[in-house]
N, CA, C and O atoms as CSV, one atom per row, in Angstrom:
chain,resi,resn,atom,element,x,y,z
A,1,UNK,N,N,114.917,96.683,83.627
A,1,UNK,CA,C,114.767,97.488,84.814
A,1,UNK,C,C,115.852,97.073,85.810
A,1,UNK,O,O,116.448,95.998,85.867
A,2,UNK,N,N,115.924,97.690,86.249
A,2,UNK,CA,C,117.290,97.605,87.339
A,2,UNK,C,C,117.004,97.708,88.809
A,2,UNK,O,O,116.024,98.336,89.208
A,3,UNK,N,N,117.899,97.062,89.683
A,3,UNK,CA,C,117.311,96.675,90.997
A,3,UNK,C,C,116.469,97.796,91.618
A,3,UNK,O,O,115.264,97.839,91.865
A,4,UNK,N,N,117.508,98.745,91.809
A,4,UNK,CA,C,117.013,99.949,92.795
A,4,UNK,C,C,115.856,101.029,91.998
A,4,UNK,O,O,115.428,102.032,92.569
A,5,UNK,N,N,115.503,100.688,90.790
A,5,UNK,CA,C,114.583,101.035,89.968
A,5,UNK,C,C,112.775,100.439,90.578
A,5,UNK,O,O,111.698,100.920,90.228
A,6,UNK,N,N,112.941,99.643,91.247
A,6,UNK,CA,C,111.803,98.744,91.531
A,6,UNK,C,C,110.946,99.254,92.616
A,6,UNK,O,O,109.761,98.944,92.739
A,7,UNK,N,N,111.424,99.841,93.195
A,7,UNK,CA,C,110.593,100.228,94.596
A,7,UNK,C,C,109.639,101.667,93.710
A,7,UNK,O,O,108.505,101.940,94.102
A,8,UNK,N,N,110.373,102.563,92.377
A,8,UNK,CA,C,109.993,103.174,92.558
A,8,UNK,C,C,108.686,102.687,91.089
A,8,UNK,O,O,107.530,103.102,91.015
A,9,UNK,N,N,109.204,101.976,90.360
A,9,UNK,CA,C,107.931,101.187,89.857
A,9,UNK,C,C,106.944,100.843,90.369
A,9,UNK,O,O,105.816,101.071,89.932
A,10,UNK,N,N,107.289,100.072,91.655
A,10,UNK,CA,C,105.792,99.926,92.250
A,10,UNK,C,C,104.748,100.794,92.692
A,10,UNK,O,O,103.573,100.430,92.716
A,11,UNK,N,N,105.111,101.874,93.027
A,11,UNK,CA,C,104.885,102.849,93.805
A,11,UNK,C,C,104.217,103.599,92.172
A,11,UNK,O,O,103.028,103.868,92.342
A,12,UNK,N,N,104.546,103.851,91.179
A,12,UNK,CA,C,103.784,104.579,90.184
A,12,UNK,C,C,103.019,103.700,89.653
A,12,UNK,O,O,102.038,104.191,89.094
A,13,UNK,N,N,103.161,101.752,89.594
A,13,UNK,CA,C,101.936,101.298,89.062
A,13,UNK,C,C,100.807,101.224,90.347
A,13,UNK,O,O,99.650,100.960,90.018
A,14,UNK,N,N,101.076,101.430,91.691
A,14,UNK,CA,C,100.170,101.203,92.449
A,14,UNK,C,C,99.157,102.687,92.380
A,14,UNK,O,O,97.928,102.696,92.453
A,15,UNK,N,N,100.159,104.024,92.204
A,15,UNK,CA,C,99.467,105.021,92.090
A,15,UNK,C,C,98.306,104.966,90.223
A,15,UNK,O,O,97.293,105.602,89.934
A,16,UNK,N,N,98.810,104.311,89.700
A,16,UNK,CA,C,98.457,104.482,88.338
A,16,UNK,C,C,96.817,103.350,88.700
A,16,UNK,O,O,95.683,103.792,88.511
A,17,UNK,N,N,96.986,102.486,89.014
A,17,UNK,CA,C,95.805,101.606,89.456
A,17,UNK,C,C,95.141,102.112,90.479
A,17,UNK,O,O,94.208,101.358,90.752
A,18,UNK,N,N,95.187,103.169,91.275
A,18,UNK,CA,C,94.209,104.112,92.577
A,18,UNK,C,C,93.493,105.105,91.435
A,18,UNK,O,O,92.271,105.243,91.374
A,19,UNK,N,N,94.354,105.719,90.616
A,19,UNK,CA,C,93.664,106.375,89.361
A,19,UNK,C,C,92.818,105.660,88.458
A,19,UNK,O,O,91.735,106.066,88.034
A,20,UNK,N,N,93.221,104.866,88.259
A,20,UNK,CA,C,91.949,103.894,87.242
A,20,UNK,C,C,90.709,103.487,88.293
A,20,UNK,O,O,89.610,103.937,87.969
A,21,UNK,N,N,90.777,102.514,89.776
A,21,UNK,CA,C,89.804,102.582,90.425
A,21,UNK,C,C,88.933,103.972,90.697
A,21,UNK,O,O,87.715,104.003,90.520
A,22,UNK,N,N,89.651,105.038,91.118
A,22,UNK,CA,C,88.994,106.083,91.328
A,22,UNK,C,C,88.220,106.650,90.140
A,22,UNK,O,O,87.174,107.164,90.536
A,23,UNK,N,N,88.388,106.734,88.752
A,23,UNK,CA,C,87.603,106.608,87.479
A,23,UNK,C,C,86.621,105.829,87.593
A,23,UNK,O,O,85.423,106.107,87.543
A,24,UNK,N,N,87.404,104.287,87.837
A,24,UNK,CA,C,85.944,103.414,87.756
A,24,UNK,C,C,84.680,103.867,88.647
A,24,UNK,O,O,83.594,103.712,88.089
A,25,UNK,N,N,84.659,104.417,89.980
A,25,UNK,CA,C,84.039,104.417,91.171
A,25,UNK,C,C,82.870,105.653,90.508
A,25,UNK,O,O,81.644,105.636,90.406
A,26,UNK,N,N,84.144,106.900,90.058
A,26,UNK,CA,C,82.858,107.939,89.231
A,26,UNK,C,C,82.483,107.705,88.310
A,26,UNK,O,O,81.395,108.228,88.067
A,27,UNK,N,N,82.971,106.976,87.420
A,27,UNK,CA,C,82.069,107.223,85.456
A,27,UNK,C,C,81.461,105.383,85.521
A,27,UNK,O,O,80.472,105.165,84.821
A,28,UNK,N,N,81.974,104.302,86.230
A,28,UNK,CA,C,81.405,102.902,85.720
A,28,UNK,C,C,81.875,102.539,84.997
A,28,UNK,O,O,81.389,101.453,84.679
A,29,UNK,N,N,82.998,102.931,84.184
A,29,UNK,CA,C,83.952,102.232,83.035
A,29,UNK,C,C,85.097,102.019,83.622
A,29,UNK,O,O,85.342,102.385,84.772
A,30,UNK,N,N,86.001,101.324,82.773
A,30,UNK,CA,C,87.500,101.261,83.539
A,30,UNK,C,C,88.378,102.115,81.834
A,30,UNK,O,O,88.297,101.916,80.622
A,31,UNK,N,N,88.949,102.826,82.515
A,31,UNK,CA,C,89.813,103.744,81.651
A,31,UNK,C,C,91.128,103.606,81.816
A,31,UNK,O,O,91.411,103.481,83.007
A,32,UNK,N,N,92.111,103.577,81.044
A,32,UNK,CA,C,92.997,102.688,81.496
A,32,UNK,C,C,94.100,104.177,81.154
A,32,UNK,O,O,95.325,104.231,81.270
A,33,UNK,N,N,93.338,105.039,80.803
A,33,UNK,CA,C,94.412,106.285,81.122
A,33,UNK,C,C,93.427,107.315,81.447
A,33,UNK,O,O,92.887,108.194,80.775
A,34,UNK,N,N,93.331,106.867,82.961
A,34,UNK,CA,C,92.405,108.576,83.614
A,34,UNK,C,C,92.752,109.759,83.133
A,34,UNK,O,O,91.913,110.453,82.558
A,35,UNK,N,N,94.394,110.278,83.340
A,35,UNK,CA,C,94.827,111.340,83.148
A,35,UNK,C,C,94.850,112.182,81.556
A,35,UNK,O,O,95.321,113.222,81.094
A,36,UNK,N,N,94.159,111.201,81.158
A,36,UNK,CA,C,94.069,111.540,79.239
A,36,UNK,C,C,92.828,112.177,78.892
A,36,UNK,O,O,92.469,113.250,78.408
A,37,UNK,N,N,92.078,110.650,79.507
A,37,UNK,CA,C,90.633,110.861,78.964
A,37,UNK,C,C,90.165,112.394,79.221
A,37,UNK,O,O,90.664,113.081,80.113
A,38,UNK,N,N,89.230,112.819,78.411
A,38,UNK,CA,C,88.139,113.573,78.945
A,38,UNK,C,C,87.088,113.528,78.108
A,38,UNK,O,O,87.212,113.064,76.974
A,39,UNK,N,N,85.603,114.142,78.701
A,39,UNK,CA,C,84.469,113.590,78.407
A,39,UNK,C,C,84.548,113.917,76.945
A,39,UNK,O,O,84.190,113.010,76.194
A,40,UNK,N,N,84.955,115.060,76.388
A,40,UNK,CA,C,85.019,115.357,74.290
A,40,UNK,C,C,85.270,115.094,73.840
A,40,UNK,O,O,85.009,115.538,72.722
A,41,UNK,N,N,86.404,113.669,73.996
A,41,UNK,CA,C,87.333,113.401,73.283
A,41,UNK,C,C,86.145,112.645,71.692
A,41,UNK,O,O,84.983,112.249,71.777
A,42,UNK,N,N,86.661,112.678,70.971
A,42,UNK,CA,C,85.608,111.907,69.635
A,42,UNK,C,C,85.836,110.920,69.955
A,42,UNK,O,O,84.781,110.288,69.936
A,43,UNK,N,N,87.112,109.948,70.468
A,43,UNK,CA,C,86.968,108.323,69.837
A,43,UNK,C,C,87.320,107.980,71.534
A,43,UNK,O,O,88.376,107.786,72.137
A,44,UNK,N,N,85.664,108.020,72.012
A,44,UNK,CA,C,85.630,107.517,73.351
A,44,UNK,C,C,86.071,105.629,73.434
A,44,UNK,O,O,86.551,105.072,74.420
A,45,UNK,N,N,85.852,105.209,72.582
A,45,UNK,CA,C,86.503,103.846,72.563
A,45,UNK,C,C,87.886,103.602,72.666
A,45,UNK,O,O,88.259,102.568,73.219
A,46,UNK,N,N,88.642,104.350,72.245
A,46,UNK,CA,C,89.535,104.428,72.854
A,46,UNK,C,C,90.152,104.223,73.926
A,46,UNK,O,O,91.238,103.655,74.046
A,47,UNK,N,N,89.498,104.668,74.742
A,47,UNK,CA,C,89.348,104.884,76.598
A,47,UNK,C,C,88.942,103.690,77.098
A,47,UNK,O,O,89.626,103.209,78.002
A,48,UNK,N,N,87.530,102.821,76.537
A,48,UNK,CA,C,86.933,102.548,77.409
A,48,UNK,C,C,87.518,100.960,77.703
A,48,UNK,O,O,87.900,100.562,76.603
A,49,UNK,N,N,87.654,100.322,78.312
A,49,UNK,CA,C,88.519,99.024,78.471
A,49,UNK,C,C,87.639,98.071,79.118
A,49,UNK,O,O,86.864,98.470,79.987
A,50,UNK,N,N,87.688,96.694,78.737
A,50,UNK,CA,C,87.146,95.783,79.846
A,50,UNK,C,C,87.382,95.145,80.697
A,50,UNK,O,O,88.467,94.588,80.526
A,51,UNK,N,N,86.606,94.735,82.215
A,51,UNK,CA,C,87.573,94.746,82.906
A,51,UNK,C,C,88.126,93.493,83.135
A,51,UNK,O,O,89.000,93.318,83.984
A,52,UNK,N,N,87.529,92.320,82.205
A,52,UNK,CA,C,87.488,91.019,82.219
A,52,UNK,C,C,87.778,90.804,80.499
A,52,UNK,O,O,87.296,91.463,79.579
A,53,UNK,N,N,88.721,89.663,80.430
A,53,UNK,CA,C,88.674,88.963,78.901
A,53,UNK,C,C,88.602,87.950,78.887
A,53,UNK,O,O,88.600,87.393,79.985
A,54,UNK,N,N,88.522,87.290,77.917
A,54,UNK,CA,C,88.397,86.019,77.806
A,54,UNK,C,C,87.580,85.260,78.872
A,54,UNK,O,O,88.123,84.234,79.280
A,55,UNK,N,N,86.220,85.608,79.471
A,55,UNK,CA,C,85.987,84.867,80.731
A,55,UNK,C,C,85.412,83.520,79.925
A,55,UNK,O,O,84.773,83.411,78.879
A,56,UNK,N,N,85.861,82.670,80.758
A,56,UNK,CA,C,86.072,81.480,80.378
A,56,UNK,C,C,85.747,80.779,79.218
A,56,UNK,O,O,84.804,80.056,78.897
A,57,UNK,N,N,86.968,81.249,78.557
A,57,UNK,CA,C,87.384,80.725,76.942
A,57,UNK,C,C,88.019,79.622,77.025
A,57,UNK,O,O,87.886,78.624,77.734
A,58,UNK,N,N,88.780,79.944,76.156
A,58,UNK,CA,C,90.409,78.877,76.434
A,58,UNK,C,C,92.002,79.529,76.480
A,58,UNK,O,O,92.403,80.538,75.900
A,59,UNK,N,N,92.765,78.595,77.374
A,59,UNK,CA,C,93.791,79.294,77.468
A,59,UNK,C,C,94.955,78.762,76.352
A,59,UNK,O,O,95.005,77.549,76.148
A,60,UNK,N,N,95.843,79.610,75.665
A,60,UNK,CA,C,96.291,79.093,74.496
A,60,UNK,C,C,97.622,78.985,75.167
A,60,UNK,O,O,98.012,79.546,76.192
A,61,UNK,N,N,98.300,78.065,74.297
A,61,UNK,CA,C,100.215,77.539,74.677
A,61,UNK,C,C,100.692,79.099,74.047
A,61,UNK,O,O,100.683,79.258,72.827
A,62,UNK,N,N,101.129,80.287,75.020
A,62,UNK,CA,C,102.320,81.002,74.325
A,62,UNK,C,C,102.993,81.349,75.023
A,62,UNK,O,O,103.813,80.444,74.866
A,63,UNK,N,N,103.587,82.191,76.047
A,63,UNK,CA,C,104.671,82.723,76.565
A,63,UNK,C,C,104.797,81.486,78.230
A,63,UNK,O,O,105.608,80.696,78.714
A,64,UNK,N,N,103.288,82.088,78.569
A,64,UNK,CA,C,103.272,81.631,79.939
A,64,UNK,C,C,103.492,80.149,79.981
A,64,UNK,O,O,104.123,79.767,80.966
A,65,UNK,N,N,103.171,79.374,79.263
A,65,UNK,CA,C,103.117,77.807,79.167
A,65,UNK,C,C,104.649,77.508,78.913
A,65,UNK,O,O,104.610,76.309,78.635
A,66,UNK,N,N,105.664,77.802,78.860
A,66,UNK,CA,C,106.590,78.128,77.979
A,66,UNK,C,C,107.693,76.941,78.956
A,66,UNK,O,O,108.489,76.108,78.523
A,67,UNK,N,N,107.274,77.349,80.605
A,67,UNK,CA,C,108.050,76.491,81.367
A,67,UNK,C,C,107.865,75.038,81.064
A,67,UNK,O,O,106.921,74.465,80.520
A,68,UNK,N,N,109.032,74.561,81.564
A,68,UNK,CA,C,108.856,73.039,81.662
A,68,UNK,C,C,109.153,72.692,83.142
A,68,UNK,O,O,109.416,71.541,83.490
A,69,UNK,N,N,109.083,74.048,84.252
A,69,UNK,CA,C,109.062,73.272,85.534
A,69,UNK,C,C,107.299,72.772,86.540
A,69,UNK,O,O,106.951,72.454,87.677
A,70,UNK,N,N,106.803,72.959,85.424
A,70,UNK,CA,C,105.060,72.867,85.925
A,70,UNK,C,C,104.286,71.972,84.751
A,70,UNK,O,O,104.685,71.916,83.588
A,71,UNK,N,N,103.143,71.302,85.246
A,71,UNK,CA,C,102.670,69.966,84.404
A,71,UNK,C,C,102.239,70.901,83.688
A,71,UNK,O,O,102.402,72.098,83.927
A,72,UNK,N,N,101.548,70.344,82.582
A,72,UNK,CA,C,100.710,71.131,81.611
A,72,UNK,C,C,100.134,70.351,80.354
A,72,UNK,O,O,100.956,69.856,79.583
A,73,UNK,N,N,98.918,70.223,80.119
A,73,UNK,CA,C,98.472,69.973,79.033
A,73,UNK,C,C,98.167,70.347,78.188
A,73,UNK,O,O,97.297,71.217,78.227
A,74,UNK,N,N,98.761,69.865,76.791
A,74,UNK,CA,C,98.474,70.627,75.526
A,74,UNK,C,C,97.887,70.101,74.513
A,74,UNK,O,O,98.397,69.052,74.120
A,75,UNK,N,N,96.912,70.507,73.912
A,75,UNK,CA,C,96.177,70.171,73.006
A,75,UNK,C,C,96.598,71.239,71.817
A,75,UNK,O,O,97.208,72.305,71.907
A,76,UNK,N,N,95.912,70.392,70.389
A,76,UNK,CA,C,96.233,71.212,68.876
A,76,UNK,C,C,94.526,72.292,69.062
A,76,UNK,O,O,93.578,71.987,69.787
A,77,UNK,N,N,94.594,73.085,68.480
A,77,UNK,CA,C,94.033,74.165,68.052
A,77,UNK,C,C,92.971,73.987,66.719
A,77,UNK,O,O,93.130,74.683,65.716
A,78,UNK,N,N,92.052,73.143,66.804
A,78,UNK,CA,C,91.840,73.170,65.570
A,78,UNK,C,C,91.470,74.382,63.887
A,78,UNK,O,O,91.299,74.163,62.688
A,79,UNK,N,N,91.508,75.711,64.848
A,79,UNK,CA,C,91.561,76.982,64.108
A,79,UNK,C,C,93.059,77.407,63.694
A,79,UNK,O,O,93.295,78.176,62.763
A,80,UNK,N,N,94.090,76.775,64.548
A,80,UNK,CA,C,95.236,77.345,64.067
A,80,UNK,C,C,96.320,76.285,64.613
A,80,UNK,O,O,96.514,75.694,65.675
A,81,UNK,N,N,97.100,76.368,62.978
A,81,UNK,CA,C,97.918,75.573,63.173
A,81,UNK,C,C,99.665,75.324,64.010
A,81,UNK,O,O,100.493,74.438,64.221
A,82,UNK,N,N,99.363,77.226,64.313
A,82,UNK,CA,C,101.006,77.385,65.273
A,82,UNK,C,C,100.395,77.513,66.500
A,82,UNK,O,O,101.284,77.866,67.274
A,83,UNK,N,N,99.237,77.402,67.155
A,83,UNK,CA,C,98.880,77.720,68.091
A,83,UNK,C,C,98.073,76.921,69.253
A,83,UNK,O,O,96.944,77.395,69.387
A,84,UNK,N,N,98.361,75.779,70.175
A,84,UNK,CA,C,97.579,75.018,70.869
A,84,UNK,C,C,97.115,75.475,72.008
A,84,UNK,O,O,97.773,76.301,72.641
A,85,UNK,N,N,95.732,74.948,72.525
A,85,UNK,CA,C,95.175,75.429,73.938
A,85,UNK,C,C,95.650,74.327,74.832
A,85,UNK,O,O,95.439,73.132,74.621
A,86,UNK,N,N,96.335,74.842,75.883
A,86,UNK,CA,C,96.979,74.574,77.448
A,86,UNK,C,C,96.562,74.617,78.216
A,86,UNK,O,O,96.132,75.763,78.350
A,87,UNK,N,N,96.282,73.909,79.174
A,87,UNK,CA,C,95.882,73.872,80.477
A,87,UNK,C,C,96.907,73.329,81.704
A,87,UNK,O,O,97.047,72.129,81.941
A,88,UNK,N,N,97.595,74.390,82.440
A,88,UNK,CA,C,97.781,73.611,83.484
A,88,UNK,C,C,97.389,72.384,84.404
A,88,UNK,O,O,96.281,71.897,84.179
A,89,UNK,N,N,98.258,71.741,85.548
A,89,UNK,CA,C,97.592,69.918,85.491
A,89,UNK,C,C,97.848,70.178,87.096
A,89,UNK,O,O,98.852,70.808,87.431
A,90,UNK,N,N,96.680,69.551,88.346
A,90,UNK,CA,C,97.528,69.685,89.423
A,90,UNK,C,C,98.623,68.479,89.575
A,90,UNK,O,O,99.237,67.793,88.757
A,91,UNK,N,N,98.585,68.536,90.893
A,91,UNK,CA,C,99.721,67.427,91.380
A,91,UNK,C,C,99.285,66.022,90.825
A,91,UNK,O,O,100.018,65.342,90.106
A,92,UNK,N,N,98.058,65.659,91.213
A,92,UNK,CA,C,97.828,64.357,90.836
A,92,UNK,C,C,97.123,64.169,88.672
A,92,UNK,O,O,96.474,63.335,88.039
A,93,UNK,N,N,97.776,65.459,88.378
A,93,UNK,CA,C,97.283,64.752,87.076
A,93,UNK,C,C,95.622,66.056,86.519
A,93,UNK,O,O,95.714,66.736,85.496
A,94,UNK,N,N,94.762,66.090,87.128
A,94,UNK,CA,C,93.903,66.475,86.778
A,94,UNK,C,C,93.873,68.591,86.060
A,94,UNK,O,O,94.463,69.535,86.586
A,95,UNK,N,N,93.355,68.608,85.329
A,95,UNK,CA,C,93.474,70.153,84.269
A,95,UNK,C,C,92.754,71.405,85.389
A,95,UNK,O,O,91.560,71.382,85.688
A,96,UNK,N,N,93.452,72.154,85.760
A,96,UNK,CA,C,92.719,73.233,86.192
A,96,UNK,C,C,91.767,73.849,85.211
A,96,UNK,O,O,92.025,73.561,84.042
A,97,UNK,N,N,90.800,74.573,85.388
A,97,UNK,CA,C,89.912,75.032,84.887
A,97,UNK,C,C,90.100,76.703,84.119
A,97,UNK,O,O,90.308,77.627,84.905
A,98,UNK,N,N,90.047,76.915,83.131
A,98,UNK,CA,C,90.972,78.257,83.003
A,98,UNK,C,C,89.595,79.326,83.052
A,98,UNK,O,O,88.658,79.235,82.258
A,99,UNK,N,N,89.676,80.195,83.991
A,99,UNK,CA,C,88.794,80.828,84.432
A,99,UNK,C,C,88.805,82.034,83.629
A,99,UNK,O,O,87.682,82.472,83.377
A,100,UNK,N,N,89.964,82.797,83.079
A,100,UNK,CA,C,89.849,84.117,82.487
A,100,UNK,C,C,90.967,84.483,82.426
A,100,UNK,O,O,91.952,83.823,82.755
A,101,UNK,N,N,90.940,86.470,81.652
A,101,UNK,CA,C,92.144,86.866,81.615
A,101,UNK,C,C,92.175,88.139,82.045
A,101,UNK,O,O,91.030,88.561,82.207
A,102,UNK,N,N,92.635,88.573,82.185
A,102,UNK,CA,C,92.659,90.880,82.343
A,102,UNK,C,C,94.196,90.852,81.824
A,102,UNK,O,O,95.177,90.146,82.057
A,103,UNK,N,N,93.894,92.060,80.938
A,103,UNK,CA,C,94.847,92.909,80.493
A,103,UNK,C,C,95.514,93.826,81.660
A,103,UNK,O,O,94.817,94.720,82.141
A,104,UNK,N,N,97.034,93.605,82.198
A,104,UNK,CA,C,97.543,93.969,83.014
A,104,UNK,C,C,97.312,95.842,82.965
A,104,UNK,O,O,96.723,96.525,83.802
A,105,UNK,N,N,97.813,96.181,82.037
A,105,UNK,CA,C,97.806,97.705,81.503
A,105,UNK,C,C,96.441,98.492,81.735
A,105,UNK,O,O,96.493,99.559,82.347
A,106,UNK,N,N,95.361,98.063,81.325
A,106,UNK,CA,C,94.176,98.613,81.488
A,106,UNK,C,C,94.237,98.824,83.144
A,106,UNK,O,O,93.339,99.592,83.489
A,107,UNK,N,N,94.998,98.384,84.196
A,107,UNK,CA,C,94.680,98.752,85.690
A,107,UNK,C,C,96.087,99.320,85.877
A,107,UNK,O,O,96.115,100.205,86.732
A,108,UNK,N,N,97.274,99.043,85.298
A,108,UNK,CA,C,98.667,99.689,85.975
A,108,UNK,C,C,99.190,100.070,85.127
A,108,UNK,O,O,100.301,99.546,85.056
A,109,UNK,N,N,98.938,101.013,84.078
A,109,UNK,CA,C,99.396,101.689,83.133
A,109,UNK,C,C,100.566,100.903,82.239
A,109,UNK,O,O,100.404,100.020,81.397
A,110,UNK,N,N,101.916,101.580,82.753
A,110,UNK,CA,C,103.197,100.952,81.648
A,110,UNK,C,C,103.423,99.635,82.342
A,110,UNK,O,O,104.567,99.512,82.779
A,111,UNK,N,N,102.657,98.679,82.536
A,111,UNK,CA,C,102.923,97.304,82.303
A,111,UNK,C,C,102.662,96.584,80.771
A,111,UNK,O,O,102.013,96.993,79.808
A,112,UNK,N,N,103.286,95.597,80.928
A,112,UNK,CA,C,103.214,94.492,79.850
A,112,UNK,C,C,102.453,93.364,80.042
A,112,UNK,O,O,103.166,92.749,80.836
A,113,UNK,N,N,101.626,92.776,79.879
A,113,UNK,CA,C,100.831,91.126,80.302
A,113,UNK,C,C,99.702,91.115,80.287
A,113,UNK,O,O,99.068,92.132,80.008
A,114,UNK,N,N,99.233,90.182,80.526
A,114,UNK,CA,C,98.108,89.586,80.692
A,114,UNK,C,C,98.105,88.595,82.217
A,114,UNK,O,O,98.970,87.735,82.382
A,115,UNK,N,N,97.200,88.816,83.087
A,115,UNK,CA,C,97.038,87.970,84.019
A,115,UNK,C,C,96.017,86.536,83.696
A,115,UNK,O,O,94.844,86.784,83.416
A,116,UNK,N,N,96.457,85.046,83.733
A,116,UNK,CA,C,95.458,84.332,83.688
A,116,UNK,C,C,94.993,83.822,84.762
A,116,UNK,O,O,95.812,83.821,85.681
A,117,UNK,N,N,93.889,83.342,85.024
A,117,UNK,CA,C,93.150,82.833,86.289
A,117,UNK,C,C,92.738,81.322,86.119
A,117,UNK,O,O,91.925,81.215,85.201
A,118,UNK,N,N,93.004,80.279,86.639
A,118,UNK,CA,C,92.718,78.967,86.736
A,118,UNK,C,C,92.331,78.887,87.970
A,118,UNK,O,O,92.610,79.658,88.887
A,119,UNK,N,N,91.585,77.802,87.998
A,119,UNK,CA,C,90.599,77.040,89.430
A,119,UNK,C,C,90.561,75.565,89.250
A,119,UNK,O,O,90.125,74.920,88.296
A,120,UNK,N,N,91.062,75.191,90.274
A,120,UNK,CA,C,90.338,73.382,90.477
A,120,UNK,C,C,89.741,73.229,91.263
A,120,UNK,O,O,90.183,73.207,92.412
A,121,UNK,N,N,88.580,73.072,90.989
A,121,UNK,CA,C,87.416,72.767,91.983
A,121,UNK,C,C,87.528,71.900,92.766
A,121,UNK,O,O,87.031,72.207,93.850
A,122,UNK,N,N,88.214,70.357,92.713
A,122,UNK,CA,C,88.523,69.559,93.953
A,122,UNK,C,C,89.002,70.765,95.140
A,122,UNK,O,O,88.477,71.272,96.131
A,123,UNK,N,N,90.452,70.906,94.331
A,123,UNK,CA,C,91.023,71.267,96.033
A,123,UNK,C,C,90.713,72.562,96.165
A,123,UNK,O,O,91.210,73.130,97.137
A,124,UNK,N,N,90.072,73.140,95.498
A,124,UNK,CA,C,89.286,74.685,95.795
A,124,UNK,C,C,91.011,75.795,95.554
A,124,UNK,O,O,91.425,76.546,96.438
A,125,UNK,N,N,91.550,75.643,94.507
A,125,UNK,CA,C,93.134,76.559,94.448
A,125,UNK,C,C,93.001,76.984,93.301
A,125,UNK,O,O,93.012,76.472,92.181
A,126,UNK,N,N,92.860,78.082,93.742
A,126,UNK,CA,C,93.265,79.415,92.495
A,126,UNK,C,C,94.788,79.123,91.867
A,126,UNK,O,O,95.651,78.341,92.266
A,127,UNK,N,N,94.791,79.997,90.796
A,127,UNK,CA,C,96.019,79.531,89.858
A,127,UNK,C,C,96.480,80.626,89.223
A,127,UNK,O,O,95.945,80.881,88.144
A,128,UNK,N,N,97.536,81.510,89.704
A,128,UNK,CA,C,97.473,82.667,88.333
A,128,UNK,C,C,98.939,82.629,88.108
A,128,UNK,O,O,99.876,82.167,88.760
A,129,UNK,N,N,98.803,83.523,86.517
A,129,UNK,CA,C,99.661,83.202,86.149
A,129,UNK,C,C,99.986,83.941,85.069
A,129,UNK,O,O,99.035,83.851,84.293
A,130,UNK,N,N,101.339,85.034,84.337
A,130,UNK,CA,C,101.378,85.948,83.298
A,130,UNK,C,C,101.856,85.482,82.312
A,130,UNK,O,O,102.958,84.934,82.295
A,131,UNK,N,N,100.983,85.645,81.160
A,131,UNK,CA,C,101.737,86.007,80.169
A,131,UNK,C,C,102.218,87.356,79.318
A,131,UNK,O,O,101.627,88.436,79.336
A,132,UNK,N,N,103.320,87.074,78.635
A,132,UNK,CA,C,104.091,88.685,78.174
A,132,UNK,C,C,104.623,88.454,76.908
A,132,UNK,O,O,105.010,87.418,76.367
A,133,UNK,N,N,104.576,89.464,76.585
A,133,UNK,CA,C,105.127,89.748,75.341
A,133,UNK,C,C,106.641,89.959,74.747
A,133,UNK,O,O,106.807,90.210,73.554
């Protein structure tokens, strides 16, 4: 994407996420393409999206962990062998808590990611953070 391209990105994922809230508000689902759906379609699963993943699973080492300018702890996976669970570390050492995930797309259409959510309960600080593909 290109610089002067950006203002007008925002402006269609912010409109694209007023369309998905405004869905959510009438039907109670989150649809992650209002302008598609309609009530006949046969493969309503399709449509229907959640609005939360992973709530508090584990967060795995792949794109987002990727820096080396932020602490991070990594552990092996014992289900898989290319794949370890990560946890960010605060300042003094201790693992934020990995709270969850949402699929970026299901709320702003042509995005890419995943948003993750961490918490440390000492100092009460949220933590987010994308991963992409």
């Amino acid at each position: 994407m290109e610089f002067d391209e950006i203002p007008q990105h925002y402006a269609d994922t912010r409109e694209q996420f007023m369309k998905c809230a405004a869905h959510f508000r009438r039907h109670g689902w989150l649809c992650a393409f209002p302008d598609r759906w309609k009530p006949t379609d046969k493969n309503q699963d399709f449509y229907h999206h959640s609005l939360v993943n992973n709530l508090g699973g584990v967060s795995y080492d792949t794109n987002w962990s990727s820096t080396l300018d932020f602490p991070l702890s990594r552990y092996p996976d014992a289900r898989d062998d290319e794949v370890g669970i990560c946890f960010p570390k605060t300042e003094d050492g201790r693992e934020f808590a990995f709270i969850g995930e949402i699929e970026m797309w299901n709320y702003g259409g042509a995005t890419n990611g995943i948003l993750l959510l961490f918490y440390d309960p000492v100092q009460q600080i949220a933590l987010s953070t994308i991963e992409w593909t």
